[in-house]
Amino acid sequence: MSVFHIRRLFCCFGFLFSLMPTHALAADKVAGQVTVQWLGHAAFKLTSVTGKVILIDPFITKNPKLSAEQKDLIKLGKVDLILVTHAHGDHVGDGPALAKQHNAPLYGPAGLGNTLVALGELPAELAPRFNKGGVITPLGEGIKITMTRAEHSSEYLWTNPKTSQAEVHVGGEPAGFIIEFENGFKVYHMGDTGLFGDMSLISRYYQPDLVMIPIGGHFVMNPKDAAFATTHYLKPKYAIPMHYGTNPNLKGTPEEYIGELGKSTTKVLNMKFWEVVKF
């Protein structure tokens, strides 16, 4: 065979290789779907391709918008891991109780974990330390979790059982989470946050497919802020609006968010309580 024919053969193979779908090139990815269930407010249940269950900000039993049936923690089924974005009660929620019930580690800002252990809310083995920029794989190498920045506060309000007095404790710094699943699908739960320019950096570097974005206003971004972040900084394929309507201060609505977005390449999923979508 001539050198000319060999070169043509290699060029042909190279062209065919370039046409292969990207998921076929990544031998470490697992085919299948990620299931996302909205539990109200900023709470989500994520089920991975291989059946691992992650809860984020499980504010459930005290959420005034949920029915009695939806507040039944037994109906959540098994839980493998809990992520808490910051120390406020509407995000820590039922996290410590669920962690002990399922022997599932609760990951949150490092200061929050220390406080929960010091106050006797969690044993040390269920409150491992974690911090911004860190990448953990507690469910195996196929699922990577990164803690990111959020623009908010994170004090922990606790009622002392001995004095019945309210106390304020260290809660670490507020955060968001990037979760990459076995099939390569990436979720960005933003936590409670206002606008900040590094949202653009987070988007460019981690390239999330789905963003869970607060829109209620007052404590977090309002619909206009969230739309600006979506269009100019994040540019995800999908967005789920969250953290709205739970109390009178959170007046922003998904409809306002969608209206502020206008024409957009981002598909907004206006979910109902306990609704499930798959990716």
C-alpha atoms as a printed R data frame, in Angstrom:
    type eleno elety resid chain resno       x      y      z
1   ATOM     1    CA   MET     A     1   0.000  0.000  0.000
2   ATOM     2    CA   SER     A     2   1.368  3.415 -0.929
3   ATOM     3    CA   VAL     A     3   2.012  6.238  1.516
4   ATOM     4    CA   PHE     A     4  -0.769  8.174 -0.220
5   ATOM     5    CA   HIS     A     5  -3.309  5.408  0.452
6   ATOM     6    CA   ILE     A     6  -2.199  5.080  4.089
7   ATOM     7    CA   ARG     A     7  -2.696  8.807  4.613
8   ATOM     8    CA   ARG     A     8  -6.145  8.650  3.054
9   ATOM     9    CA   LEU     A     9  -7.032  5.738  5.351
10  ATOM    10    CA   PHE     A    10  -5.983  7.626  8.499
11  ATOM    11    CA   CYS     A    11  -7.881 10.728  7.365
12  ATOM    12    CA   CYS     A    12 -10.993  8.607  6.824
13  ATOM    13    CA   PHE     A    13 -10.757  7.055 10.296
14  ATOM    14    CA   GLY     A    14 -10.197 10.483 11.833
15  ATOM    15    CA   PHE     A    15 -13.287 11.876 10.141
16  ATOM    16    CA   LEU     A    16 -15.475  8.968 11.288
17  ATOM    17    CA   PHE     A    17 -14.115  9.287 14.848
18  ATOM    18    CA   SER     A    18 -15.051 12.972 14.879
19  ATOM    19    CA   LEU     A    19 -18.661 12.069 14.028
20  ATOM    20    CA   MET     A    20 -19.071  9.807 17.066
21  ATOM    21    CA   PRO     A    21 -21.355 11.234 19.801
22  ATOM    22    CA   THR     A    22 -19.419 12.675 22.712
23  ATOM    23    CA   HIS     A    23 -20.966 10.270 25.198
24  ATOM    24    CA   ALA     A    24 -19.507  7.390 23.176
25  ATOM    25    CA   LEU     A    25 -16.040  8.897 23.626
26  ATOM    26    CA   ALA     A    26 -16.276  9.055 27.407
27  ATOM    27    CA   ALA     A    27 -15.746  5.477 28.509
28  ATOM    28    CA   ASP     A    28 -16.164  6.429 32.171
29  ATOM    29    CA   LYS     A    29 -19.738  7.717 31.718
30  ATOM    30    CA   VAL     A    30 -22.752  5.573 32.538
31  ATOM    31    CA   ALA     A    31 -25.835  5.615 30.331
32  ATOM    32    CA   GLY     A    32 -29.141  6.388 32.019
33  ATOM    33    CA   GLN     A    33 -31.211  9.231 33.434
34  ATOM    34    CA   VAL     A    34 -31.013 11.522 36.436
35  ATOM    35    CA   THR     A    35 -34.308 12.065 38.272
36  ATOM    36    CA   VAL     A    36 -35.063 15.461 39.846
37  ATOM    37    CA   GLN     A    37 -37.975 15.940 42.242
38  ATOM    38    CA   TRP     A    38 -38.902 19.337 43.677
39  ATOM    39    CA   LEU     A    39 -39.941 19.081 47.322
40  ATOM    40    CA   GLY     A    40 -40.918 22.744 47.630
41  ATOM    41    CA   HIS     A    41 -38.950 25.903 48.506
42  ATOM    42    CA   ALA     A    42 -35.255 25.070 47.826
43  ATOM    43    CA   ALA     A    43 -35.588 21.355 48.613
44  ATOM    44    CA   PHE     A    44 -34.852 18.730 45.971
45  ATOM    45    CA   LYS     A    45 -34.478 14.979 45.771
46  ATOM    46    CA   LEU     A    46 -31.985 13.858 43.120
47  ATOM    47    CA   THR     A    47 -31.697 10.228 42.100
48  ATOM    48    CA   SER     A    48 -28.597  9.294 40.151
49  ATOM    49    CA   VAL     A    49 -28.255  6.941 37.199
50  ATOM    50    CA   THR     A    50 -27.232  4.125 39.554
51  ATOM    51    CA   GLY     A    51 -29.948  4.865 42.126
52  ATOM    52    CA   LYS     A    52 -28.045  7.002 44.647
53  ATOM    53    CA   VAL     A    53 -30.343  9.504 46.389
54  ATOM    54    CA   ILE     A    54 -29.221 13.031 47.302
55  ATOM    55    CA   LEU     A    55 -31.391 15.497 49.227
56  ATOM    56    CA   ILE     A    56 -30.642 19.226 49.028
57  ATOM    57    CA   ASP     A    57 -31.910 21.724 51.636
58  ATOM    58    CA   PRO     A    58 -34.630 19.395 53.012
59  ATOM    59    CA   PHE     A    59 -37.017 21.943 54.528
60  ATOM    60    CA   ILE     A    60 -40.097 19.734 54.544
61  ATOM    61    CA   THR     A    61 -42.033 19.206 57.782
62  ATOM    62    CA   LYS     A    62 -42.189 22.942 58.575
63  ATOM    63    CA   ASN     A    63 -42.882 24.130 55.030
64  ATOM    64    CA   PRO     A    64 -46.352 25.757 55.304
65  ATOM    65    CA   LYS     A    65 -47.084 25.155 51.612
66  ATOM    66    CA   LEU     A    66 -46.830 21.363 51.734
67  ATOM    67    CA   SER     A    67 -49.687 18.995 52.528
68  ATOM    68    CA   ALA     A    68 -49.560 16.600 55.473
69  ATOM    69    CA   GLU     A    69 -48.846 13.749 53.058
70  ATOM    70    CA   GLN     A    70 -45.969 15.669 51.450
71  ATOM    71    CA   LYS     A    71 -44.502 16.346 54.900
72  ATOM    72    CA   ASP     A    72 -44.268 12.622 55.669
73  ATOM    73    CA   LEU     A    73 -40.520 11.974 55.640
74  ATOM    74    CA   ILE     A    74 -41.059  8.219 55.283
75  ATOM    75    CA   LYS     A    75 -42.417  8.841 51.773
76  ATOM    76    CA   LEU     A    76 -39.009 10.115 50.682
77  ATOM    77    CA   GLY     A    77 -37.710  6.553 50.685
78  ATOM    78    CA   LYS     A    78 -34.016  5.883 51.102
79  ATOM    79    CA   VAL     A    79 -31.493  8.710 51.403
80  ATOM    80    CA   ASP     A    80 -27.767  8.305 50.731
81  ATOM    81    CA   LEU     A    81 -26.497 11.856 51.122
82  ATOM    82    CA   ILE     A    82 -27.729 15.271 52.285
83  ATOM    83    CA   LEU     A    83 -26.438 18.648 51.079
84  ATOM    84    CA   VAL     A    84 -27.247 21.881 52.916
85  ATOM    85    CA   THR     A    85 -26.337 25.191 51.323
86  ATOM    86    CA   HIS     A    86 -26.363 27.307 54.497
87  ATOM    87    CA   ALA     A    87 -27.487 27.417 58.110
88  ATOM    88    CA   HIS     A    88 -30.907 29.079 57.893
89  ATOM    89    CA   GLY     A    89 -33.794 27.011 59.195
90  ATOM    90    CA   ASP     A    90 -35.597 26.866 55.858
91  ATOM    91    CA   HIS     A    91 -32.564 25.060 54.400
92  ATOM    92    CA   VAL     A    92 -31.165 22.957 57.240
93  ATOM    93    CA   GLY     A    93 -34.767 21.948 57.845
94  ATOM    94    CA   ASP     A    94 -35.090 18.219 58.497
95  ATOM    95    CA   GLY     A    95 -31.474 17.565 57.509
96  ATOM    96    CA   PRO     A    96 -30.152 16.399 60.898
97  ATOM    97    CA   ALA     A    97 -33.180 14.160 61.552
98  ATOM    98    CA   LEU     A    98 -32.933 12.569 58.102
99  ATOM    99    CA   ALA     A    99 -29.175 12.129 58.439
100 ATOM   100    CA   LYS     A   100 -29.631 10.159 61.667
101 ATOM   101    CA   GLN     A   101 -32.619  8.233 60.334
102 ATOM   102    CA   HIS     A   102 -30.761  7.036 57.234
103 ATOM   103    CA   ASN     A   103 -27.195  7.119 58.581
104 ATOM   104    CA   ALA     A   104 -26.501  9.511 55.702
105 ATOM   105    CA   PRO     A   105 -23.736 12.128 55.942
106 ATOM   106    CA   LEU     A   106 -24.821 15.768 55.862
107 ATOM   107    CA   TYR     A   107 -22.439 18.007 53.936
108 ATOM   108    CA   GLY     A   108 -22.676 21.765 54.287
109 ATOM   109    CA   PRO     A   109 -20.427 24.735 55.035
110 ATOM   110    CA   ALA     A   110 -17.686 23.617 57.402
111 ATOM   111    CA   GLY     A   111 -18.745 25.963 60.204
112 ATOM   112    CA   LEU     A   112 -22.292 24.627 60.105
113 ATOM   113    CA   GLY     A   113 -21.128 21.054 60.538
114 ATOM   114    CA   ASN     A   114 -19.020 22.044 63.540
115 ATOM   115    CA   THR     A   115 -21.981 23.820 65.118
116 ATOM   116    CA   LEU     A   116 -24.374 20.910 64.593
117 ATOM   117    CA   VAL     A   117 -21.884 18.574 66.273
118 ATOM   118    CA   ALA     A   118 -21.126 20.978 69.141
119 ATOM   119    CA   LEU     A   119 -24.850 21.425 69.872
120 ATOM   120    CA   GLY     A   120 -25.491 17.688 69.796
121 ATOM   121    CA   GLU     A   121 -27.652 17.851 66.680
122 ATOM   122    CA   LEU     A   122 -25.440 15.418 64.769
123 ATOM   123    CA   PRO     A   123 -22.643 12.975 65.583
124 ATOM   124    CA   ALA     A   124 -19.285 13.928 64.086
125 ATOM   125    CA   GLU     A   125 -19.295 11.014 61.630
126 ATOM   126    CA   LEU     A   126 -22.457 12.376 59.977
127 ATOM   127    CA   ALA     A   127 -21.137 15.954 59.664
128 ATOM   128    CA   PRO     A   128 -17.941 15.716 57.589
129 ATOM   129    CA   ARG     A   129 -16.121 18.957 56.847
130 ATOM   130    CA   PHE     A   130 -16.297 20.451 53.368
131 ATOM   131    CA   ASN     A   131 -15.678 23.889 51.929
132 ATOM   132    CA   LYS     A   132 -15.820 26.080 48.832
133 ATOM   133    CA   GLY     A   133 -13.787 24.848 45.898
134 ATOM   134    CA   GLY     A   134 -13.581 21.366 47.381
135 ATOM   135    CA   VAL     A   135 -14.616 18.365 45.288
136 ATOM   136    CA   ILE     A   136 -15.944 15.267 47.061
137 ATOM   137    CA   THR     A   137 -17.031 11.824 45.863
138 ATOM   138    CA   PRO     A   138 -18.756 10.253 48.896
139 ATOM   139    CA   LEU     A   139 -21.050  8.164 46.673
140 ATOM   140    CA   GLY     A   140 -18.261  6.856 44.451
141 ATOM   141    CA   GLU     A   141 -16.100  8.329 41.727
142 ATOM   142    CA   GLY     A   142 -19.024  8.558 39.291
143 ATOM   143    CA   ILE     A   143 -20.694 11.399 41.231
144 ATOM   144    CA   LYS     A   144 -18.688 14.557 41.906
145 ATOM   145    CA   ILE     A   145 -19.892 17.336 44.204
146 ATOM   146    CA   THR     A   146 -18.268 20.773 44.308
147 ATOM   147    CA   MET     A   147 -19.106 23.560 46.738
148 ATOM   148    CA   THR     A   148 -19.340 27.000 45.134
149 ATOM   149    CA   ARG     A   149 -19.855 30.576 46.231
150 ATOM   150    CA   ALA     A   150 -23.232 32.149 47.101
151 ATOM   151    CA   GLU     A   151 -23.983 35.731 48.148
152 ATOM   152    CA   HIS     A   152 -26.053 35.479 51.333
153 ATOM   153    CA   SER     A   153 -25.650 34.937 55.104
154 ATOM   154    CA   SER     A   154 -25.540 31.759 57.181
155 ATOM   155    CA   GLU     A   155 -26.205 32.154 60.921
156 ATOM   156    CA   TYR     A   156 -27.736 29.174 62.744
157 ATOM   157    CA   LEU     A   157 -30.702 30.003 64.986
158 ATOM   158    CA   TRP     A   158 -31.145 27.361 67.695
159 ATOM   159    CA   THR     A   159 -33.482 27.062 70.666
160 ATOM   160    CA   ASN     A   160 -31.582 25.884 73.724
161 ATOM   161    CA   PRO     A   161 -33.613 23.027 75.239
162 ATOM   162    CA   LYS     A   162 -32.323 23.813 78.726
163 ATOM   163    CA   THR     A   163 -33.277 27.498 78.734
164 ATOM   164    CA   SER     A   164 -35.894 27.631 75.949
165 ATOM   165    CA   GLN     A   165 -34.021 30.694 74.753
166 ATOM   166    CA   ALA     A   166 -33.135 31.380 71.113
167 ATOM   167    CA   GLU     A   167 -29.405 31.413 70.389
168 ATOM   168    CA   VAL     A   168 -27.477 32.390 67.276
169 ATOM   169    CA   HIS     A   169 -24.499 30.234 66.314
170 ATOM   170    CA   VAL     A   170 -21.848 30.129 63.598
171 ATOM   171    CA   GLY     A   171 -23.172 28.580 60.388
172 ATOM   172    CA   GLY     A   172 -20.197 28.814 58.051
173 ATOM   173    CA   GLU     A   173 -20.445 30.707 54.782
174 ATOM   174    CA   PRO     A   174 -23.387 30.291 52.366
175 ATOM   175    CA   ALA     A   175 -22.754 28.108 49.350
176 ATOM   176    CA   GLY     A   176 -24.094 26.459 46.234
177 ATOM   177    CA   PHE     A   177 -23.352 23.011 44.835
178 ATOM   178    CA   ILE     A   178 -22.340 21.642 41.442
179 ATOM   179    CA   ILE     A   179 -23.254 17.959 41.154
180 ATOM   180    CA   GLU     A   180 -21.958 15.935 38.216
181 ATOM   181    CA   PHE     A   181 -23.670 12.575 37.768
182 ATOM   182    CA   GLU     A   182 -22.518  9.285 36.253
183 ATOM   183    CA   ASN     A   183 -23.898 10.161 32.809
184 ATOM   184    CA   GLY     A   184 -22.137 13.555 32.763
185 ATOM   185    CA   PHE     A   185 -25.281 15.581 33.524
186 ATOM   186    CA   LYS     A   186 -24.469 18.560 35.778
187 ATOM   187    CA   VAL     A   187 -26.796 20.292 38.235
188 ATOM   188    CA   TYR     A   188 -26.085 23.663 39.865
189 ATOM   189    CA   HIS     A   189 -28.126 24.310 43.012
190 ATOM   190    CA   MET     A   190 -27.394 27.973 43.664
191 ATOM   191    CA   GLY     A   191 -28.553 28.057 47.279
192 ATOM   192    CA   ASP     A   192 -29.832 31.423 48.494
193 ATOM   193    CA   THR     A   193 -28.007 34.154 46.647
194 ATOM   194    CA   GLY     A   194 -28.041 37.620 45.183
195 ATOM   195    CA   LEU     A   195 -26.386 38.519 41.909
196 ATOM   196    CA   PHE     A   196 -22.602 38.307 41.692
197 ATOM   197    CA   GLY     A   197 -20.294 38.434 38.696
198 ATOM   198    CA   ASP     A   198 -18.556 35.122 39.394
199 ATOM   199    CA   MET     A   199 -21.748 33.326 38.381
200 ATOM   200    CA   SER     A   200 -20.265 33.710 34.915
201 ATOM   201    CA   LEU     A   201 -17.033 32.009 36.019
202 ATOM   202    CA   ILE     A   202 -18.968 29.164 37.643
203 ATOM   203    CA   SER     A   203 -20.935 28.673 34.442
204 ATOM   204    CA   ARG     A   204 -17.903 28.765 32.139
205 ATOM   205    CA   TYR     A   205 -15.821 26.455 34.294
206 ATOM   206    CA   TYR     A   206 -18.386 23.862 35.411
207 ATOM   207    CA   GLN     A   207 -20.860 24.188 32.501
208 ATOM   208    CA   PRO     A   208 -24.018 23.080 34.366
209 ATOM   209    CA   ASP     A   209 -26.881 21.679 32.302
210 ATOM   210    CA   LEU     A   210 -29.557 22.463 34.899
211 ATOM   211    CA   VAL     A   211 -29.647 25.433 37.269
212 ATOM   212    CA   MET     A   212 -31.894 25.590 40.340
213 ATOM   213    CA   ILE     A   213 -32.287 29.333 40.784
214 ATOM   214    CA   PRO     A   214 -33.919 31.391 43.582
215 ATOM   215    CA   ILE     A   215 -36.410 34.011 42.334
216 ATOM   216    CA   GLY     A   216 -38.491 35.114 45.346
217 ATOM   217    CA   GLY     A   217 -36.716 38.396 46.074
218 ATOM   218    CA   HIS     A   218 -36.280 40.131 49.465
219 ATOM   219    CA   PHE     A   219 -33.675 37.615 50.742
220 ATOM   220    CA   VAL     A   220 -32.533 36.371 47.324
221 ATOM   221    CA   MET     A   221 -32.675 37.400 43.669
222 ATOM   222    CA   ASN     A   222 -36.011 38.605 42.340
223 ATOM   223    CA   PRO     A   223 -37.297 37.462 38.915
224 ATOM   224    CA   LYS     A   224 -35.532 40.303 37.089
225 ATOM   225    CA   ASP     A   225 -32.212 39.549 38.815
226 ATOM   226    CA   ALA     A   226 -32.601 35.830 38.166
227 ATOM   227    CA   ALA     A   227 -33.398 36.427 34.491
228 ATOM   228    CA   PHE     A   228 -30.308 38.615 34.122
229 ATOM   229    CA   ALA     A   229 -28.167 35.932 35.763
230 ATOM   230    CA   THR     A   230 -29.658 33.260 33.512
231 ATOM   231    CA   THR     A   231 -29.209 35.203 30.281
232 ATOM   232    CA   HIS     A   232 -25.884 36.936 30.883
233 ATOM   233    CA   TYR     A   233 -24.005 34.669 33.293
234 ATOM   234    CA   LEU     A   234 -25.333 31.120 33.502
235 ATOM   235    CA   LYS     A   235 -26.838 30.253 30.088
236 ATOM   236    CA   PRO     A   236 -27.944 26.723 31.076
237 ATOM   237    CA   LYS     A   237 -30.040 24.346 29.003
238 ATOM   238    CA   TYR     A   238 -32.628 24.131 31.801
239 ATOM   239    CA   ALA     A   239 -33.625 26.231 34.827
240 ATOM   240    CA   ILE     A   240 -35.927 25.399 37.738
241 ATOM   241    CA   PRO     A   241 -37.125 28.465 39.667
242 ATOM   242    CA   MET     A   242 -37.188 27.938 43.445
243 ATOM   243    CA   HIS     A   243 -37.358 29.758 46.784
244 ATOM   244    CA   TYR     A   244 -40.543 31.707 46.113
245 ATOM   245    CA   GLY     A   245 -44.025 31.936 47.634
246 ATOM   246    CA   THR     A   246 -43.193 30.136 50.885
247 ATOM   247    CA   ASN     A   247 -43.755 33.289 52.939
248 ATOM   248    CA   PRO     A   248 -45.191 36.738 52.086
249 ATOM   249    CA   ASN     A   249 -41.734 38.253 51.513
250 ATOM   250    CA   LEU     A   250 -40.954 35.887 48.637
251 ATOM   251    CA   LYS     A   251 -43.229 37.552 46.095
252 ATOM   252    CA   GLY     A   252 -41.445 36.668 42.869
253 ATOM   253    CA   THR     A   253 -43.164 34.115 40.620
254 ATOM   254    CA   PRO     A   254 -42.039 31.745 37.848
255 ATOM   255    CA   GLU     A   255 -44.311 33.596 35.440
256 ATOM   256    CA   GLU     A   256 -42.482 36.872 36.172
257 ATOM   257    CA   TYR     A   257 -39.138 35.118 35.762
258 ATOM   258    CA   ILE     A   258 -40.196 33.658 32.398
259 ATOM   259    CA   GLY     A   259 -41.498 37.065 31.311
260 ATOM   260    CA   GLU     A   260 -38.222 38.775 32.252
261 ATOM   261    CA   LEU     A   261 -36.261 36.134 30.318
262 ATOM   262    CA   GLY     A   262 -38.125 36.816 27.091
263 ATOM   263    CA   LYS     A   263 -36.726 34.841 24.179
264 ATOM   264    CA   SER     A   264 -34.150 32.498 25.664
265 ATOM   265    CA   THR     A   265 -32.307 29.307 24.837
266 ATOM   266    CA   THR     A   266 -32.906 28.202 28.441
267 ATOM   267    CA   LYS     A   267 -35.949 25.986 28.988
268 ATOM   268    CA   VAL     A   268 -37.688 26.929 32.241
269 ATOM   269    CA   LEU     A   269 -39.304 24.057 34.142
270 ATOM   270    CA   ASN     A   270 -42.104 25.539 36.257
271 ATOM   271    CA   MET     A   271 -42.505 22.585 38.594
272 ATOM   272    CA   LYS     A   272 -45.263 21.774 41.076
273 ATOM   273    CA   PHE     A   273 -44.595 20.406 44.554
274 ATOM   274    CA   TRP     A   274 -43.250 16.839 44.366
275 ATOM   275    CA   GLU     A   275 -43.241 16.871 40.565
276 ATOM   276    CA   VAL     A   276 -40.542 14.709 38.934
277 ATOM   277    CA   VAL     A   277 -38.517 15.326 35.760
278 ATOM   278    CA   LYS     A   278 -35.813 13.178 34.196
279 ATOM   279    CA   PHE     A   279 -32.689 14.108 32.261
